[in-house]
Amino acid sequence: MRSIPVSGRSADDEVEVTSPLVSIRKLTLDATTARGTAHILRGIDLDIGKSRILGVVGESGSGKSSLAACLVRLLPANVASIGGEIVFDGVDLLALDERAMNAYRGTRIAMIFQDPMTALNPLFTVGTHLVDVLRRRHPGLPRDDAEQRAIAALGSVGIADAPLRLVSYPHQLSGGMRQRVMIAMALLVEPDLLLADEPTTALDATVEAQIVSLLEELRRSFSGSIVFISHHLGLVAQLCDDLCVMYGGTIVESGPVSEVLGAPRHPYTQALLACELDDEDAGGRLKSIPGEVPDPVDVRNACVFAPRCRYAKEVCLEGVPALREAGPGRRAACVRWEQIAFDVVEESA
Amino acid sequence: MSAAGVVKARGEALVEFTGVSVVFDGRVRALDDVTLAIGKGEIVGLVGESGSGKSTLCRVLVGLTPPSSGTVTVGNRPVREQLAQGALAFRRRAQLLLQDAVASLSPRMTIGRTLEEPIAIHALPRAEALARLSAILKRLGLSSDVLAKFPHQISGGQARRVGVARALLMRPEIIVADEPTAGLDVSVQGELLNLLLDLQREFGLTYLLVSHNLNVIRRVTGRTAVMYLGQIVEEAATRELFAAPAHPYSAALLSTNPAVDPRKRFERIVLQGEIPSAVNPPGGCRFHTRCPVAQERCTTDPPFLRPLEGDRSVRCHFPYSLDRRRH
């Protein structure tokens, strides 16, 4: 660990360049399917910075939800093997036994799921959900104290009449309210790492806007790191600090969100941005990426995007490209990104 | 109750809704005084949140849900009358593409059987219909091997194309597409939309396209109707609507779609609360309980859909009062 002085502050008041909260190295995940072994994650290297919001984007089957599942080690039954390491604050989570891992869940790592209806237990009231979470985090906390904190938490996520809502059951709440309850539960945990798997996808547009505003507000008071999984690039651009783009079980590009989206290095990120139809003045044909997503069972020793890449050359089929530096704080898994960046500038000139 | 001003479609209207309401169980007002014209060859978009009445409007158009009051005409003849005189002929005119393409295919039938079934139901000349089907499949880029497959053996994109093929086989005049890109990845949605646009030109089709994806609506449609709680609150040329929404709800809805490029992003307008129940909708303007710029009058006096300058109509006493700001 090293420290650098920051201008305008005294010498003792230095800001430390700290190690990341989570370091994922060579993470692999295989699952058994009827057709053979599916390689769901294929060697993920990723750091999650302290107090940063990391956006994870990718299409269905890219492995983004599986990555989150690995971080809490809540994996489906057909998982055949998991390899590599996930070092969380100095401890490799993959090396822990089930009991030791369980000590992290709902304490230092919390999760917000896509569908708040199935994530809340229909037999318990909102109050029971919140108090249970608190008592897990702070064993021995008196029930009255826990209830007071639960009421405060509901208020902080914008739920009016919090004392009344404490005795409501999940089915008595709207979708937006349920997601607010989920967020309140996650915040009561005060986790070091909060995983949010498409937390607004199931909500209507104006309710989604409310939840996004809430998350923006909360990030000022929340000191932990957030992994925000989404397929909505605009939302990620607005909410996140860092971005990681996944394709076919690999990370193809990572870096600060504005830089990755402002000048993508990997051809897949470029193609994905071109498919966003958000250009006000655009006309003509709509863009798409020809070809099909890679088959996780039939994995080749080549760039995973090469079959759909408009810039692919022979060299792209000679082994899996490493995720290598592509500017300050940026990495891309493309052997040709320098050349492609040059070609793109030439094309538009 | 009827609109003070009726917006006419450009050119000849193929579909006209006039003061259409749908009441379920005598109390759920799913559609309330809907007036909308769709011109021949137009692509009209329909946006709104769940419970706003989009799907009910679609079902009324294709004759699956009868209106409780008001009239719907397709080709200048009431749908009710056309259904009474020959339901099959009307159903061929107006085809519905369902939201869940895979679920709309019977899991127990091969794709081939599913596609051939309507030929028998509608008693089409078989040889001619089969020849047309194979031409359609070719046009949609579906190889003939899909015919032997079951729905679970094909991809989501292929299932969409099968749905489109089934609709085209009937030589429809209008296709109502309910969320045609829902569940599709962005990398393939453009391809499907291009296909729908090409078919529209080739076959002179008219589309009513429902989507919650505002980017899709902006790029594909010529006009857009915005719905809230069973009513159309604004209708305008798509380009003009996105450039300057007149209704406060339209302004808020459009602001929820952040662009990737921060220079093109508007400040998010966050509405309070959620869409109220259609069983007991608010009096006055239905949007007043959530409207950031509601005034006294809005709480008691229900606005009608009225024409504004340009080819636009709006159901608001104080249009353009909610400004969007660039970031």
XYZ file of C-alpha atoms in Angstrom:
676
model
C 0.000 0.000 0.000
C 1.351 3.414 -0.853
C 0.061 6.878 -0.195
C 0.117 10.017 -2.276
C -0.127 13.605 -1.053
C -3.107 15.607 -2.236
C -2.687 19.294 -3.016
C -4.419 21.727 -0.699
C -4.131 19.501 2.328
C -1.480 19.262 4.986
C 1.181 16.602 4.699
C -0.302 14.469 7.498
C -3.704 14.512 5.847
C -2.805 12.133 3.075
C -5.233 10.155 1.008
C -4.313 6.538 0.782
C -4.486 4.619 -2.438
C -6.062 1.612 -0.834
C -6.251 -1.946 -1.971
C -9.600 -2.957 -3.460
C -12.344 -4.423 -1.278
C -12.683 -7.461 -3.520
C -10.101 -8.987 -5.842
C -11.396 -11.653 -8.155
C -8.713 -13.717 -9.850
C -9.094 -16.411 -12.522
C -12.657 -17.116 -11.440
C -14.186 -20.005 -13.353
C -17.617 -21.544 -13.020
C -18.725 -24.706 -14.789
C -22.197 -26.187 -14.771
C -23.514 -29.560 -15.859
C -26.145 -29.476 -18.587
C -27.797 -32.140 -20.719
C -25.463 -31.214 -23.585
C -22.267 -31.353 -21.557
C -20.275 -29.020 -19.319
C -21.193 -25.354 -19.738
C -18.408 -22.875 -19.032
C -20.394 -20.068 -17.415
C -17.491 -17.948 -16.210
C -14.182 -18.292 -17.977
C -11.394 -16.723 -15.950
C -12.711 -13.479 -14.472
C -10.147 -10.960 -13.189
C -11.819 -8.003 -11.524
C -11.256 -5.581 -8.649
C -14.100 -3.897 -6.791
C -12.835 -0.640 -5.282
C -13.764 0.480 -1.771
C -16.830 2.772 -1.767
C -17.108 2.520 -5.551
C -20.172 1.665 -7.585
C -19.261 -0.896 -10.204
C -21.708 -1.376 -13.079
C -21.750 -4.806 -14.711
C -23.378 -4.887 -18.132
C -23.829 -7.650 -20.655
C -26.542 -9.481 -22.518
C -28.383 -12.562 -21.307
C -25.984 -15.446 -20.903
C -22.952 -13.208 -20.507
C -22.457 -14.388 -16.928
C -23.231 -11.168 -15.055
C -25.753 -12.707 -12.664
C -23.521 -15.742 -12.163
C -20.722 -13.402 -11.148
C -22.958 -11.911 -8.441
C -24.022 -15.394 -7.359
C -20.355 -16.355 -6.930
C -19.742 -13.326 -4.737
C -22.317 -14.566 -2.197
C -21.732 -18.187 -3.142
C -25.403 -18.785 -3.752
C -25.077 -21.077 -6.729
C -27.575 -23.325 -8.478
C -27.427 -27.071 -7.879
C -26.065 -27.906 -11.331
C -22.754 -26.168 -10.686
C -20.022 -28.716 -11.296
C -16.982 -26.721 -10.231
C -15.854 -23.281 -9.222
C -12.226 -22.221 -9.477
C -9.916 -19.279 -8.892
C -10.250 -16.939 -5.948
C -12.482 -14.174 -4.643
C -10.459 -12.302 -2.041
C -12.802 -10.227 0.109
C -10.929 -7.982 2.541
C -8.022 -10.427 2.695
C -10.079 -13.641 2.886
C -10.632 -15.986 -0.054
C -14.383 -16.615 0.031
C -14.052 -19.686 -2.148
C -11.778 -21.340 0.410
C -14.299 -20.956 3.261
C -16.486 -23.797 4.431
C -20.251 -23.300 4.227
C -20.541 -22.205 7.864
C -17.776 -19.612 7.564
C -19.227 -18.321 4.286
C -22.644 -17.985 5.866
C -21.164 -15.602 8.411
C -20.576 -13.125 5.559
C -24.073 -13.266 4.124
C -26.445 -10.663 5.483
C -23.619 -9.106 7.492
C -20.772 -7.932 5.289
C -22.357 -8.844 1.953
C -25.995 -8.062 1.136
C -28.016 -8.457 -2.005
C -30.986 -6.754 -3.676
C -32.754 -9.007 -6.135
C -34.534 -8.210 -9.381
C -37.965 -9.341 -8.280
C -38.816 -8.049 -4.802
C -41.979 -10.173 -4.592
C -40.153 -13.468 -4.669
C -37.329 -12.152 -2.489
C -39.652 -11.248 0.394
C -41.311 -14.013 2.397
C -45.089 -13.745 1.895
C -45.755 -15.124 5.398
C -43.844 -12.412 7.266
C -44.582 -8.748 7.772
C -42.282 -5.992 6.596
C -41.338 -5.419 10.248
C -40.294 -9.038 10.750
C -38.096 -8.895 7.642
C -36.354 -5.752 8.861
C -35.981 -6.823 12.509
C -34.592 -10.224 11.492
C -31.956 -8.553 9.366
C -30.972 -6.227 12.222
C -30.801 -8.966 14.810
C -28.627 -11.053 12.541
C -26.289 -8.101 12.154
C -26.415 -7.115 15.818
C -27.197 -10.217 17.893
C -28.878 -9.316 21.171
C -30.322 -6.027 19.929
C -33.594 -5.502 21.856
C -36.726 -5.783 19.729
C -37.906 -2.255 20.553
C -34.603 -0.770 19.440
C -34.664 -2.885 16.312
C -38.175 -1.670 15.507
C -37.192 1.941 15.967
C -34.283 1.464 13.584
C -36.540 -0.364 11.123
C -38.970 2.578 11.153
C -36.121 4.999 10.530
C -34.855 2.825 7.667
C -38.278 2.769 6.000
C -38.384 6.544 6.280
C -34.967 6.853 4.673
C -36.100 4.890 1.622
C -39.111 7.162 1.186
C -41.889 5.046 2.691
C -44.547 7.216 4.319
C -46.363 6.036 7.476
C -43.472 3.752 8.370
C -44.982 2.495 11.686
C -48.105 1.374 9.788
C -46.087 -0.287 7.045
C -44.210 -2.359 9.603
C -47.287 -4.562 10.036
C -47.991 -4.879 6.294
C -47.383 -8.103 4.419
C -45.510 -8.070 1.081
C -48.672 -8.663 -0.966
C -50.163 -5.478 0.477
C -47.383 -3.385 -1.037
C -46.892 -2.186 -4.600
C -43.855 -3.276 -6.601
C -42.030 -0.030 -5.945
C -42.718 -0.236 -2.188
C -41.457 -3.818 -2.058
C -38.226 -2.795 -3.740
C -37.897 0.046 -1.203
C -38.303 -2.521 1.590
C -35.576 -4.661 -0.014
C -33.290 -1.649 -0.143
C -34.092 -0.761 3.474
C -33.175 -4.332 4.487
C -29.898 -4.125 2.604
C -29.050 -0.775 4.205
C -29.788 -2.007 7.732
C -27.133 -4.652 7.161
C -24.611 -1.845 6.548
C -22.684 -4.230 4.311
C -19.221 -3.645 2.920
C -20.470 -5.013 -0.367
C -23.980 -4.555 -1.746
C -24.955 -6.603 -4.791
C -27.874 -5.219 -6.807
C -28.997 -7.564 -9.596
C -31.174 -5.543 -12.005
C -32.990 -3.893 -9.071
C -35.232 -1.713 -11.242
C -35.926 -3.997 -14.208
C -39.245 -5.294 -12.858
C -40.541 -1.787 -12.100
C -42.512 0.693 -14.173
C -40.663 3.633 -15.676
C -41.735 6.343 -13.215
C -41.221 3.997 -10.253
C -37.816 3.015 -11.631
C -36.956 6.722 -11.710
C -37.908 6.972 -8.026
C -35.703 4.016 -7.084
C -32.772 5.324 -9.140
C -33.080 8.708 -7.411
C -33.189 6.928 -4.070
C -30.042 4.946 -4.904
C -28.320 8.176 -5.955
C -29.255 9.796 -2.652
C -28.230 6.800 -0.602
C -24.826 6.512 -2.195
C -23.861 9.725 -0.438
C -24.488 8.196 2.985
C -23.545 4.593 2.189
C -19.875 3.842 2.670
C -19.734 0.352 1.185
C -19.103 -0.764 -2.370
C -21.963 -1.530 -4.745
C -22.068 -3.931 -7.679
C -24.917 -2.787 -9.924
C -25.896 -5.322 -12.567
C -27.960 -3.957 -15.419
C -28.626 -4.227 -19.111
C -29.487 -0.513 -19.312
C -26.353 1.343 -20.383
C -27.917 4.775 -19.815
C -28.743 3.903 -16.216
C -25.276 2.526 -15.566
C -23.729 5.647 -17.104
C -25.744 7.772 -14.710
C -25.264 5.791 -11.517
C -21.889 4.049 -11.563
C -18.218 4.988 -11.120
C -16.691 1.999 -12.844
C -17.928 -0.309 -15.535
C -17.223 -3.866 -16.513
C -18.597 -5.261 -19.780
C -19.160 -8.997 -19.944
C -19.548 -11.255 -22.958
C -19.645 -15.045 -23.134
C -18.527 -15.576 -19.552
C -15.559 -13.242 -19.823
C -14.856 -9.610 -19.063
C -14.097 -7.900 -22.350
C -13.581 -4.388 -21.015
C -13.371 -2.501 -17.727
C -12.563 0.989 -16.507
C -14.116 4.254 -15.317
C -17.667 4.406 -16.674
C -17.444 7.725 -18.509
C -14.248 6.708 -20.268
C -15.410 3.248 -21.277
C -18.694 4.562 -22.676
C -17.118 7.733 -24.057
C -14.389 5.922 -25.999
C -14.884 2.161 -25.865
C -11.787 0.095 -26.614
C -13.313 -3.326 -27.182
C -15.254 -3.926 -30.419
C -18.071 -5.561 -28.418
C -18.531 -2.477 -26.234
C -18.527 -0.367 -29.402
C -21.126 -2.595 -31.050
C -23.297 -2.635 -27.930
C -23.270 1.164 -27.762
C -24.185 1.362 -31.443
C -27.244 -0.817 -30.750
C -28.495 1.663 -28.154
C -31.199 3.498 -30.020
C -30.911 6.628 -27.945
C -29.523 8.939 -30.582
C -31.991 11.794 -30.998
C -31.238 12.588 -34.612
C -30.356 9.202 -35.979
C -32.319 7.810 -38.884
C -31.943 4.920 -41.274
C -31.312 1.305 -40.421
C -31.194 0.171 -36.821
C -27.957 -1.405 -35.742
C -27.602 -4.937 -34.489
C -24.757 -7.374 -33.947
C -24.967 -10.157 -36.525
C -24.452 -13.722 -35.431
C -25.325 -15.473 -32.214
C -24.110 -15.412 -28.636
C -21.368 -17.939 -27.928
C -22.339 -21.421 -26.801
C -21.032 -21.985 -23.253
C -20.695 -25.715 -23.941
C -18.625 -25.330 -27.090
C -15.785 -23.101 -25.935
C -12.903 -22.312 -28.310
C -9.342 -21.262 -27.613
C -9.879 -17.915 -29.356
C -11.380 -14.498 -28.742
C -14.956 -15.142 -27.635
C -16.314 -12.216 -29.703
C -14.308 -12.936 -32.867
C -17.144 -14.734 -34.748
C -19.307 -11.570 -34.545
C -16.535 -8.969 -34.650
C -16.259 -6.783 -37.742
C -12.572 -6.189 -37.054
C -11.577 -9.838 -36.462
C -8.379 -11.076 -38.101
C -6.428 -14.347 -38.033
C -4.617 -13.288 -34.875
C -7.928 -13.176 -32.957
C -8.315 -16.931 -33.363
C -4.902 -17.673 -31.854
C -5.772 -18.033 -28.190
C -7.960 -16.173 -25.706
C -6.851 -12.526 -25.537
C -5.689 -11.316 -22.139
C -7.537 -8.507 -20.368
C -4.708 -5.986 -20.737
C -4.143 -2.338 -20.028
C -5.934 0.023 -22.394
C -5.262 3.428 -20.907
C -5.090 4.637 -17.284
C -7.298 2.442 -15.105
C -8.685 0.736 -18.175
C -8.403 -2.765 -19.530
C -9.652 -4.493 -22.660
C -9.482 -8.100 -23.823
C -8.680 -7.402 -27.443
C -5.316 -8.000 -29.090
C -6.082 -5.375 -31.712
C -7.631 -2.518 -29.753
C -4.867 -0.015 -30.579
C -5.163 -0.724 -34.295
C -8.978 -0.671 -34.183
C -9.051 2.667 -32.337
C -6.828 4.021 -35.110
C -9.089 2.587 -37.852
C -12.224 4.058 -36.249
C -10.669 7.530 -36.210
C -9.620 7.088 -39.849
C -13.125 5.923 -40.817
C -14.865 8.899 -39.273
C -12.286 11.353 -40.656
C -68.351 12.030 -22.785
C -66.365 12.709 -25.909
C -63.276 14.616 -26.911
C -63.789 18.237 -27.901
C -61.410 17.891 -30.801
C -60.559 14.761 -32.706
C -57.122 14.387 -34.162
C -57.384 13.030 -37.658
C -54.744 10.724 -38.971
C -52.766 12.015 -41.891
C -54.302 10.660 -45.077
C -56.991 8.017 -45.010
C -57.752 6.614 -41.564
C -57.650 2.832 -41.404
C -58.535 2.618 -37.717
C -60.660 5.049 -35.726
C -61.413 4.904 -32.017
C -64.131 7.358 -31.017
C -64.867 7.853 -27.326
C -64.057 4.223 -26.526
C -64.379 3.032 -22.939
C -63.945 -0.462 -21.533
C -65.275 -1.279 -18.082
C -64.490 -4.668 -16.531
C -66.743 -6.102 -13.805
C -68.752 -2.885 -13.830
C -66.040 -1.029 -11.927
C -62.555 -1.300 -13.470
C -62.352 1.441 -16.076
C -59.521 0.001 -18.192
C -60.084 2.413 -21.082
C -61.759 5.776 -20.683
C -62.888 7.921 -23.593
C -60.152 6.914 -26.017
C -60.149 8.704 -29.349
C -57.408 7.776 -31.764
C -57.028 7.567 -35.520
C -54.423 5.453 -37.297
C -53.814 6.253 -40.948
C -53.188 3.632 -43.600
C -49.489 2.814 -43.732
C -48.736 4.628 -40.489
C -46.684 3.303 -37.582
C -48.236 4.552 -34.373
C -46.543 3.985 -31.022
C -48.325 3.489 -27.723
C -46.490 4.139 -24.450
C -47.489 4.120 -20.815
C -46.889 2.150 -17.640
C -48.550 -1.085 -16.613
C -52.214 -0.519 -15.891
C -52.443 2.392 -18.309
C -54.652 0.449 -20.723
C -52.223 -0.243 -23.579
C -52.975 -3.945 -23.839
C -56.741 -3.386 -23.510
C -56.576 -0.902 -26.380
C -54.745 -3.518 -28.490
C -57.323 -6.180 -27.689
C -60.190 -3.834 -28.548
C -58.593 -3.034 -31.898
C -58.310 -6.680 -32.942
C -61.813 -7.449 -31.683
C -60.911 -9.610 -28.684
C -62.419 -7.222 -26.127
C -65.688 -5.458 -26.949
C -65.857 -1.787 -25.984
C -68.392 -0.905 -23.273
C -69.143 2.338 -25.086
C -67.881 4.267 -28.081
C -67.086 2.892 -31.514
C -64.078 1.367 -33.209
C -63.932 1.199 -36.977
C -61.418 -0.519 -39.206
C -61.690 0.496 -42.862
C -64.673 2.757 -42.080
C -66.818 -0.117 -40.811
C -67.478 -0.770 -37.128
C -65.528 -3.729 -35.765
C -68.666 -4.938 -33.981
C -70.522 -5.183 -37.294
C -67.598 -6.892 -39.048
C -67.332 -9.483 -36.291
C -71.054 -10.177 -36.493
C -70.982 -10.618 -40.261
C -67.889 -12.795 -40.451
C -65.466 -12.919 -37.590
C -62.777 -14.815 -39.506
C -62.588 -12.234 -42.284
C -62.114 -9.472 -39.723
C -59.501 -11.416 -37.794
C -57.466 -11.741 -40.978
C -57.481 -7.954 -41.374
C -56.145 -7.185 -37.895
C -53.450 -9.461 -36.487
C -51.992 -9.346 -32.994
C -48.345 -10.134 -32.230
C -48.306 -11.264 -28.633
C -45.778 -10.089 -26.105
C -44.520 -13.507 -25.051
C -43.638 -15.030 -28.414
C -42.646 -18.420 -27.026
C -45.762 -18.761 -24.877
C -47.921 -17.861 -27.881
C -46.819 -21.093 -29.569
C -48.332 -24.381 -28.418
C -45.585 -26.460 -26.773
C -47.195 -29.643 -28.098
C -47.220 -28.655 -31.758
C -44.318 -28.394 -34.136
C -43.786 -24.944 -35.659
C -44.984 -26.395 -38.962
C -48.304 -27.521 -37.494
C -48.761 -24.188 -35.720
C -48.241 -22.328 -38.980
C -50.499 -24.606 -41.002
C -53.378 -24.538 -38.520
C -54.713 -21.120 -39.584
C -54.777 -22.272 -43.213
C -57.371 -24.867 -42.245
C -59.256 -22.611 -39.817
C -59.607 -19.876 -42.397
C -60.193 -22.415 -45.200
C -57.552 -20.826 -47.394
C -56.688 -22.529 -50.696
C -54.090 -24.892 -49.311
C -51.539 -25.124 -52.113
C -51.457 -21.380 -52.579
C -51.248 -20.707 -48.830
C -48.391 -23.187 -48.364
C -46.489 -21.589 -51.227
C -46.998 -18.192 -49.624
C -45.907 -19.547 -46.247
C -42.647 -20.843 -47.655
C -42.025 -17.487 -49.343
C -42.710 -15.698 -46.035
C -40.388 -18.012 -44.097
C -37.674 -17.353 -46.630
C -38.262 -13.621 -46.415
C -38.006 -13.762 -42.591
C -34.765 -15.698 -42.750
C -36.263 -18.828 -41.169
C -34.891 -22.015 -42.665
C -37.338 -24.834 -43.313
C -35.774 -26.960 -40.519
C -37.657 -24.881 -37.951
C -40.912 -26.401 -39.193
C -40.043 -29.750 -37.648
C -39.035 -28.222 -34.322
C -41.000 -27.604 -31.145
C -41.127 -24.135 -29.548
C -38.621 -25.026 -26.820
C -36.084 -25.963 -29.478
C -35.925 -22.520 -31.098
C -34.457 -19.227 -29.876
C -36.454 -16.234 -28.664
C -35.633 -14.342 -31.846
C -36.832 -17.241 -33.985
C -40.057 -17.494 -31.967
C -40.715 -13.803 -32.729
C -40.239 -14.484 -36.437
C -42.597 -17.446 -36.315
C -45.194 -15.135 -34.753
C -44.625 -12.600 -37.528
C -44.898 -15.351 -40.170
C -48.192 -16.545 -38.693
C -49.553 -12.991 -38.819
C -48.347 -12.286 -42.376
C -49.864 -15.471 -43.708
C -53.296 -13.894 -43.161
C -52.373 -10.899 -45.347
C -53.383 -8.467 -42.615
C -53.898 -4.752 -43.135
C -52.888 -3.851 -39.615
C -50.514 -5.560 -37.215
C -50.805 -4.774 -33.526
C -47.434 -5.540 -31.930
C -47.494 -5.721 -28.132
C -43.907 -5.248 -26.921
C -42.279 -6.910 -29.942
C -38.760 -6.563 -28.537
C -39.482 -7.467 -24.888
C -36.965 -9.994 -23.656
C -34.704 -9.602 -26.672
C -31.117 -8.538 -26.174
C -30.158 -5.160 -27.596
C -27.809 -6.809 -30.062
C -30.727 -8.510 -31.844
C -33.639 -6.099 -31.294
C -32.430 -3.821 -34.112
C -32.543 -6.715 -36.553
C -36.161 -7.556 -35.666
C -37.254 -3.915 -35.889
C -35.550 -3.513 -39.279
C -37.449 -6.564 -40.454
C -40.787 -5.156 -39.239
C -40.027 -1.853 -40.986
C -39.127 -3.594 -44.252
C -42.297 -5.681 -44.157
C -44.363 -2.572 -43.548
C -43.034 -1.033 -46.759
C -43.213 -4.224 -48.807
C -46.750 -5.154 -47.835
C -48.147 -1.668 -47.198
C -48.885 -2.610 -43.594
C -50.107 -0.388 -40.781
C -48.690 -0.915 -37.281
C -49.764 -0.125 -33.784
C -46.646 -0.719 -31.740
C -46.702 -0.941 -27.959
C -43.408 -0.660 -26.157
C -42.026 0.445 -22.839
C -38.715 0.987 -24.602
C -38.820 4.689 -25.432
C -35.769 4.418 -27.682
C -37.597 1.888 -29.844
C -40.673 4.127 -30.033
C -38.574 7.133 -30.989
C -36.702 5.374 -33.749
C -39.505 3.366 -35.301
C -42.826 5.215 -35.041
C -44.197 8.252 -36.826
C -46.744 9.215 -34.192
C -47.022 8.334 -30.539
C -49.901 8.222 -28.065
C -49.066 8.425 -24.354
C -51.478 6.662 -21.993
C -52.113 7.151 -18.297
C -54.761 5.339 -16.268
C -56.892 4.310 -19.226
C -56.746 7.618 -21.062
C -54.671 9.017 -23.891
C -53.055 12.082 -22.336
C -51.035 13.188 -25.343
C -50.756 12.314 -28.993
C -48.281 13.878 -31.386
C -45.751 13.287 -34.116
C -43.069 11.199 -32.389
C -40.293 13.635 -33.257
C -42.247 16.565 -31.799
C -43.295 14.649 -28.700
C -39.708 13.733 -27.837
C -38.475 17.224 -28.661
C -41.031 18.945 -26.410
C -43.610 16.915 -24.489
C -46.712 19.006 -23.724
C -48.311 16.884 -20.997
C -46.519 16.819 -17.618
C -46.825 13.028 -17.529
C -45.205 12.719 -20.969
C -42.399 14.997 -19.788
C -41.820 12.875 -16.673
C -42.029 9.574 -18.559
C -39.562 10.675 -21.232
C -37.149 11.941 -18.571
C -36.889 8.424 -17.087
C -34.898 7.195 -20.056
C -31.334 8.352 -19.451
C -29.164 8.601 -22.559
C -25.695 7.085 -22.440
C -24.175 10.375 -23.560
C -24.426 12.811 -20.620
C -24.737 15.781 -22.995
C -27.991 14.344 -24.301
C -29.437 13.614 -20.877
C -32.331 15.471 -19.323
C -32.729 16.000 -15.624
C -34.885 13.233 -14.242
C -38.389 14.309 -13.212
C -39.327 12.116 -10.267
C -43.068 11.720 -9.725
C -44.417 10.986 -6.275
C -46.323 7.798 -5.618
C -47.466 5.220 -8.115
C -50.161 4.890 -10.757
C -53.516 4.912 -8.860
C -56.086 2.147 -9.109
C -58.405 2.113 -12.114
C -61.219 0.980 -9.788
C -61.256 4.304 -8.030
C -59.398 6.806 -10.199
C -58.818 10.343 -8.895
C -61.460 12.925 -9.764
C -60.659 15.929 -11.914
C -57.568 15.266 -13.984
C -56.553 11.657 -13.356
C -52.921 12.698 -13.164
C -53.369 15.522 -10.643
C -52.393 13.383 -7.617
C -48.882 12.930 -9.035
C -48.520 16.017 -11.193
C -45.737 18.353 -10.063
C -47.475 21.365 -11.644
C -51.122 20.637 -10.782
C -53.298 23.624 -9.931
C -56.609 24.039 -8.125
C -58.635 23.554 -11.295
C -56.979 20.183 -12.026
C -58.424 18.610 -8.876
C -62.032 19.112 -9.929
C -62.285 19.800 -13.640
C -61.398 16.806 -15.866
C -59.575 17.946 -19.010
C -60.542 16.620 -22.451
C -58.153 15.606 -25.189
C -57.922 18.811 -27.206
C -55.896 19.819 -30.263
C -52.832 22.020 -29.861
C -50.727 23.660 -32.545
C -49.039 21.254 -34.884
C -50.473 17.773 -35.238
C -50.800 17.317 -31.500
C -53.501 16.851 -28.931
C -53.228 16.856 -25.162
C -55.434 16.171 -22.166
C -54.183 18.918 -19.860
C -55.381 22.362 -18.771
C -51.836 23.707 -18.578
C -49.741 22.112 -21.332
C -46.000 22.762 -21.513
C -45.953 23.832 -17.858
C -43.436 21.162 -16.826
C -40.097 22.005 -18.392
C -37.340 19.527 -18.860
C -33.849 20.698 -18.272
C -30.680 19.432 -19.781
C -28.083 18.273 -17.324
